[in-house]
Structure formats: structure tokens, C-alpha cells
Amino acid sequence: MATSGADGPRHAHLRLAVIGCGERGAALASAIGQTGNTRLSLVMDAEPTAARALGERLRVPWTTSLDEIVGSPEVDAVVISTPHDLHAPQAISAAKARKHIIVEKPLATSLSDAVAMVRTARACDVRLSAVLSYRYLPHVQHARKLIAGGVLGQLLGASLIFQRDGPQSGWRVRRRSSGGGVLINQTIHYLDWLRFLSGVEPAAVSAYHAIADGTGDVEDTAVMWIHFGNGALGTVNAALCARGTGSAGDLVECRLWGRDGHISLTPPYQFYSLRLVDGKRPGQWHAFAGQRQSSNRDVVYLQRFAERVLSGQEPEITGEDGLAVQALVEAAYRSAEAGHAVRVEREPWTNVT
Amino acid sequence: MAAVKSLVRSIARAALARLGGGAGASRAVPYMARWAGARQRALLRGRGLVRGAGIVWPQHGRAWVMDRDYALPGRGEVLIETAVSAVSAGTERAYFLGLPNAVTDFPTLPGYSLAGTVVEIGRGVSAVRPGDRVALAAPHASLAVGSAVEVYAVPAGVSMEEAAFVSLALIALQALQKVTIIPGNPIAILGHGIIGQLLAQFLCAFGAYPVTSVSRSGRRATEALQRTMQRVILVDRDGVDALDHVDAAVTFDATGHPDGVAFASRCTRPGGRVVLVGSTRGVTEAMDFGALADRRIALVGAHINSLTREDRPVEARRFFRLLKEKRIAVAPLITHRVHPLEAEWFYRRLAGRDDASIAAVFTWDALPSVQRMRRVSFLAPPDLGPLRRAALVEVPLADRVRMNAGTAAG
């Protein structure tokens, strides 16, 4: 059972190593133990105290060496949860060592780095996926099914508000290490919702951002106007300085509306449609899904990733998904800098170098 | 009787109170009046009540499906459980949008053509019996009450879906009554809507030749139309001057548009006739009446109201016979088969700029049977639900934050 990575035989379990033992790395490492098809082989952090603490807590070997991880025959895939500027070099090293790659969002601090990661993974024939795991929240999955069932019809508009009273610190407030602030760190999950739920790609963006209340050199408040490819319009309002909201309870209000209906991912989750969808009477608001769900989005994400990779398929959330949402965020930053609307880069990413 | 009336008033007051008074309550008045009217008729007849579901337009641009009560049929009446109702796309679109010459009071009960099965008959009715398949002019609803002399028996071999178009067929057939059709004399039909398409089929069935079909664009130019017409002119494609070479002895204007008559006259040879079919809406300045007089072209009005009560069953039988003999076919013209609960979706599509529908039907047999027809007591309160359930449920901001706890983004 010494073979590993993309070249090795298919195992019943995908053997994972976690790179980065901070808060998110620890959460993902813990989630690995709760899936039926993944196993944690190793944890790594450049900071030995963090690596040892997590390794001992989860009773797995730990290391401070990236080379040890990518060279290990006991590792099929790596889970990268480090400061964003480290994602690209670590992912590219792993790809060249024929390890599949799971990367915390965002893929990188820049779209060009992210494109390099995805291209390398493709060239090395390994799978790369971004942890855009908010897609797996039960109410989001339910909303997706409703929309696929015709609740909205043609998308006409979207509105997204993300608010938290949660000042950031450390590497997250440095553009060089994080790539940005509230947009790239938190709002990116919900921007991914807009793509995932509507199936329509943003075409252009206009944005403003500011450091309203925080430290460092990244924005803690931002607004965006999105022009979708089909002509629909959307607005985004994000802030980490909204009093009355807390780090344990973000305010997330997300609504999409179309020619035939409207769906709200603001609690209590509701939809309205002129179509007969899911057996619900048209012309009325209907609640869907529960307010609090017990399933863990990271566990679902890892389980689905492993299922697909073990059967030789692309993961549900691909590197291209990570690129698309990274392109949207980067377009917002370019717009804020330029003072006018900018086009969102799209596949085949030929303009990105 | 007085006690029942008093009870009905109490129920009405309780239903209004649930709306919270004010504008909601005043909007409910017409619905309450209809609900009370059904009870009054049932009381006078000494009969019971049934409840079905019907389409209501509460205002321009909106369509609801609401419970609707009916007194069981009185003398000479029949109660029909609807299978299919047909949409008169041009007329209903005009009233839904409130276009010129299409003014109505709201709430409105749209629709005037359906087919179904007789479920109850009143005293003195012998022409039809429960179980008979019939068609009649009545609003879109799961139930219809009509005079026994105004329902048309649907023969075996004709589907409910096609029979449901009886009122629209009568509009087209009465237009043919207004002129003499001589094979060999060119005929033109303006408009590719359901009336224009039915006219084309009737004319072919009656041996008219040659027939030219004219429309602005080809979006409703069905394969059947292209096959059966000797010529199809699309103004956007062929240019408006192509109309001057049609040289029709008779031109039917089935566009429903006020400017249609000007185009129709260009299609018509000197001494010919232009028949205005149906209900043209709005006014036009495009018509040069002097030129019309110079060319001795006669304008002939052809509205359904000119068809006598005696002639209607005759024409309905003619329509059914043509269907049964497969000399005409309505089913291929049906572009939308709509679940009644999706009525608002359909009407909004119909109202859209890019609508290309020709014929549509509401499929009432898709509703659960209990929703289509059920006995109700005099005490059953009215359905005022849609007046109450328009709003998104909002919860306080603090609760929304609490509800998101545990899903914080990293």
C-alpha cells in the first residue's frame, strides 16, 4: 500500500495531509475524520508548535517540512490552508509531486497565480479544488434544486449583503499575504453562491472599497455592482465593521430574482414562484429547508471530493470555479482602483499571465 | 331564510376582519359579493353549493387562482366540470395589459371558451345529461354553469382539448358567413394568431383557392400554415410593397391591430371586400378612406355578437364535424398547455414583447379532483387568501443574525 497520489492504485480511502494548522486547517483536519472515505495521514505547519499541537490532538504524524508532505507515499492529496500568498507555491509543488490538491479559498492572492496553479494541476494530471464549501450548506443545496426546477426562470437580479462586526488581524490584514480584505476573505463564499445558484457568469463589475474601521492595508467594507452576462444586475454590500453583528453570527442576506420568481437565502429561507415547483402552489411565499442544519459543510465537501477523485472524476467544485470567483473579486479590486467598471476575466484565461 | 342571511353576514364580517380592515378589506368586497351571490342563488333555488377553482385578474398584469363557489344549476342550467379551457390570446392579452379598447373592471374573470363534462343539470333540462361531453363559452375555471341551450355537445372522436376552442372557432366561422367564397378568387388572411390560423384552416377545408397568409414576422408561421397556404407573406422579410400584388377578392383582417385594416386594403383588389374579424383594439390614422372609396373596397364588420343564438349551435356542430373528419386540426396550433396554478406565469409570458404563442389551454384536469369540485356548506368562508399572502415574511435583524450563527465565513 505504498503507492500514492495520482499515479497510485485506487484506494477505498483518500489519504490526506493538511498543510497549515491554523483555525481553518484544524477544522478541515477534524472534518477528515468524520467522512467515510478520507483519512488524515499527516499534518504540517511551518510553525512547529501549531503542527505538533494538531498532530497530537488528532494522533497523526506532524512535520514542518513541505517536502516531507509532497514526498510522502502515504499521501494522495494535500489540503492547503495557509496564508493566501503561500497557496500557489505549495499547490504547484504538490501538483508536480502528483498529489491532488484541495485549496482553501481564495485560490491565491492574484488571478495570475491562481491560473498558474490550475494550469500546473492540469498539466500534471492531478485534481485541484477550491474549498467553496458554503455550496454544501443544506439550504444552499435546496435553493439550487429549486432554481434548477424553474423557480426563477431567467435571472433578472441579485442582492447580497454580508456583515460582521469582526475586525481582522495578522496576515489577513496585509494585502501581500491575503490578497485583500472582506471581499477575498469572506464575501468570496457568497459571490460563489451567486454563480452557483444562478448558473450565470458575471460579465462586468463596478466597485468601491474602504478601510473604514480596521487596521492593515486591506478593505473592511466594500460595495459592488455586478452586470451578469445575461443582462441581469446585482449588488453586493460587505462589511466587517457592522455593529450589532458578530463573528459567531454573520448577517448574510442573499436574494435572487428572475422572470418567474424570487428566492431568499435570508433566514427564514423562502421562495416565491409563478411556476409549480416542488409541488408548491405558485404565487405564494414558501419556506424551504431548516434554519439551522446539523451537517458540517467541510465534511460534505471532503466526502464529495474524495468520492469523485477516487472514481477518477473531476471534483464537483473545480479549480475553474475557484478561478471564476477569484476573477470576480480581482475585477472588483481593479474597478475600485480605476474608478470605473471593468470586465471580469473569463475562461480560457488566455489574457491572464 | 333570515337566519341564514344573518349567518352569511357574520361569516363575511369574520373573513373581512382577518384581512385587518383598511385597503385589504375594501379590495375584498367584490370577492365577498360573488361569494354571497352564489349563496343567494342557491337559497332561491333551494339547492346546495359547490366550490371549484377559477382564474381571477385582481388588477392589470396579475392573475390569481382562487376558490369560486357556484349554486347548483337552476331551471334550464347545467353545471360542467371543466377539462380544458382555451385562451383567446389576443383578447386576453389586451385586457390583461389594459390596452386601448380593452377596458374592464377588476377583479375580472377572463376566458370564454372551454370544454368539460356535465355533472349536474337543473330542472327542465333534457338535451344533455350528466356525463355528456360539452363545450361552451365560460370563464377559465374548473367549473362552469351555463344555459343548456348554449352548451354544444362534443361528439366522439373530438378531443376535449380541441373542443375547448369552440368560441374561437365561432369567431372565425361567423366571419366566413359575411362573404361569399368562390374557389379561384384569391383570398388573403392577415394575422398568424389563433383566429388567423383557424380561418386559414376553414378556408382550405371549404375549398378556397388561392389563399395568401400575411403577417409581420414569421414567428407564428407554423409548419401547417406554410404547407397549406398557397403563399405566405412576411412583411419584415418581403417588404410592405408585396401586399400590393396579393390582389385578393376578399381579405380577412385577423390581426386585432387597428393598423391592420390599412394593410388589408392594400392586399385587396378594386371592388373587393375587407372583413374585420373579431375585436380590433385601438384607433388608427393609417387608413385612407378616400383611397378605399376610389377602389370601391367594402369594409365588413364581423364580430361574434353578430352571430345569432340560433346559428351558434349550427356553427359549433360544423366545427366539431371538421375536427372529427380531420379536415382541420387545432392541436398542432397549441403552443402552451398550462397548469391552471401557473396562470400568472403564463399571462405574464403572453404579455411579454417576445411572446410567440398561438394557442394555449389551461389543463383543469391536472388539478386534484377535490380542488376541481367539492360540495361546500353555506357556512364555508370565502377564499380571500391571495389578498393576504402577497408579502415576504420578514424577521427582525437580530433574529436573522442569530439564525446565521455557526455559518460564519472564514
mmCIF file of C-alpha atoms in Angstrom, chain A residues 105 134 137 164 172 185-186 189-190 244-245 247-253 259-260 264 266-270 272 274-276 281-282 284-285 291-292 297, chain B residues 62 65-67 339 341-346 348-349 354 371 383 386 389-395 397 399-410:
data_model
loop_
_atom_site.group_PDB
_atom_site.id
_atom_site.type_symbol
_atom_site.label_atom_id
_atom_site.label_comp_id
_atom_site.label_asym_id
_atom_site.label_seq_id
_atom_site.Cartn_x
_atom_site.Cartn_y
_atom_site.Cartn_z
ATOM 1 C CA LYS A 105 -10.484 29.849 -0.839
ATOM 2 C CA TYR A 134 -20.686 27.055 1.535
ATOM 3 C CA LEU A 137 -24.912 24.201 3.277
ATOM 4 C CA ARG A 164 -19.886 41.148 10.558
ATOM 5 C CA ARG A 172 -5.311 38.620 6.902
ATOM 6 C CA ASN A 185 -11.591 36.588 2.668
ATOM 7 C CA GLN A 186 -15.275 36.253 3.476
ATOM 8 C CA HIS A 189 -18.116 32.396 -0.491
ATOM 9 C CA TYR A 190 -21.291 34.336 -1.207
ATOM 10 C CA GLY A 244 -24.676 44.524 16.115
ATOM 11 C CA THR A 245 -23.405 41.582 14.118
ATOM 12 C CA SER A 247 -18.129 36.776 14.428
ATOM 13 C CA ALA A 248 -20.376 33.920 15.529
ATOM 14 C CA GLY A 249 -23.390 35.251 13.731
ATOM 15 C CA ASP A 250 -22.757 36.950 10.425
ATOM 16 C CA LEU A 251 -25.595 38.780 8.779
ATOM 17 C CA VAL A 252 -25.990 37.174 5.383
ATOM 18 C CA GLU A 253 -28.802 38.304 3.149
ATOM 19 C CA ARG A 259 -38.641 36.398 -14.691
ATOM 20 C CA ASP A 260 -40.649 33.706 -12.937
ATOM 21 C CA SER A 264 -34.318 34.436 -0.451
ATOM 22 C CA THR A 266 -32.004 35.224 4.226
ATOM 23 C CA PRO A 267 -33.474 33.447 7.236
ATOM 24 C CA PRO A 268 -36.182 32.294 7.115
ATOM 25 C CA TYR A 269 -35.315 30.862 3.692
ATOM 26 C CA GLN A 270 -38.206 31.403 1.300
ATOM 27 C CA TYR A 272 -41.893 32.653 -4.495
ATOM 28 C CA LEU A 274 -45.159 31.711 -10.707
ATOM 29 C CA ARG A 275 -44.233 28.133 -11.626
ATOM 30 C CA LEU A 276 -45.392 24.963 -9.953
ATOM 31 C CA ARG A 281 -48.558 26.421 -5.057
ATOM 32 C CA PRO A 282 -47.452 29.267 -7.337
ATOM 33 C CA GLN A 284 -47.161 32.420 -2.647
ATOM 34 C CA TRP A 285 -44.042 32.596 -0.495
ATOM 35 C CA GLN A 291 -32.892 27.433 9.757
ATOM 36 C CA ARG A 292 -30.129 25.519 11.482
ATOM 37 C CA ARG A 297 -20.138 21.729 5.202
ATOM 38 C CA ARG B 62 -51.763 39.941 -12.222
ATOM 39 C CA VAL B 65 -56.285 31.196 -8.868
ATOM 40 C CA MET B 66 -58.973 31.378 -6.213
ATOM 41 C CA ASP B 67 -61.734 29.175 -4.922
ATOM 42 C CA HIS B 339 -51.368 24.077 -15.364
ATOM 43 C CA LEU B 341 -51.970 27.225 -10.937
ATOM 44 C CA GLU B 342 -49.352 28.668 -13.286
ATOM 45 C CA ALA B 343 -51.830 31.124 -14.791
ATOM 46 C CA GLU B 344 -49.920 34.225 -13.738
ATOM 47 C CA TRP B 345 -46.709 32.846 -15.189
ATOM 48 C CA PHE B 346 -48.495 32.218 -18.472
ATOM 49 C CA ARG B 348 -47.003 37.427 -17.946
ATOM 50 C CA ARG B 349 -45.327 35.488 -20.742
ATOM 51 C CA ASP B 354 -41.260 38.461 -27.393
ATOM 52 C CA GLN B 371 -59.822 21.242 -5.902
ATOM 53 C CA ASP B 383 -61.245 32.314 -0.277
ATOM 54 C CA PRO B 386 -54.359 35.824 -2.201
ATOM 55 C CA ARG B 389 -50.369 36.233 1.223
ATOM 56 C CA ALA B 390 -48.552 38.664 -1.013
ATOM 57 C CA ALA B 391 -45.682 39.566 1.291
ATOM 58 C CA LEU B 392 -42.254 38.114 2.013
ATOM 59 C CA VAL B 393 -42.039 37.047 5.655
ATOM 60 C CA GLU B 394 -39.521 39.287 7.366
ATOM 61 C CA VAL B 395 -37.898 38.523 10.701
ATOM 62 C CA LEU B 397 -32.486 41.781 12.034
ATOM 63 C CA ASP B 399 -33.006 37.143 14.727
ATOM 64 C CA ARG B 400 -31.510 36.908 11.256
ATOM 65 C CA VAL B 401 -28.019 37.298 12.755
ATOM 66 C CA ARG B 402 -28.806 34.661 15.373
ATOM 67 C CA MET B 403 -30.128 32.280 12.738
ATOM 68 C CA ASN B 404 -26.845 32.518 10.826
ATOM 69 C CA ALA B 405 -24.761 31.608 13.853
ATOM 70 C CA GLY B 406 -22.459 28.724 13.071
ATOM 71 C CA THR B 407 -22.087 29.517 9.409
ATOM 72 C CA ALA B 408 -19.542 32.292 9.764
ATOM 73 C CA ALA B 409 -17.250 32.708 6.790
ATOM 74 C CA GLY B 410 -13.550 32.202 7.480
#
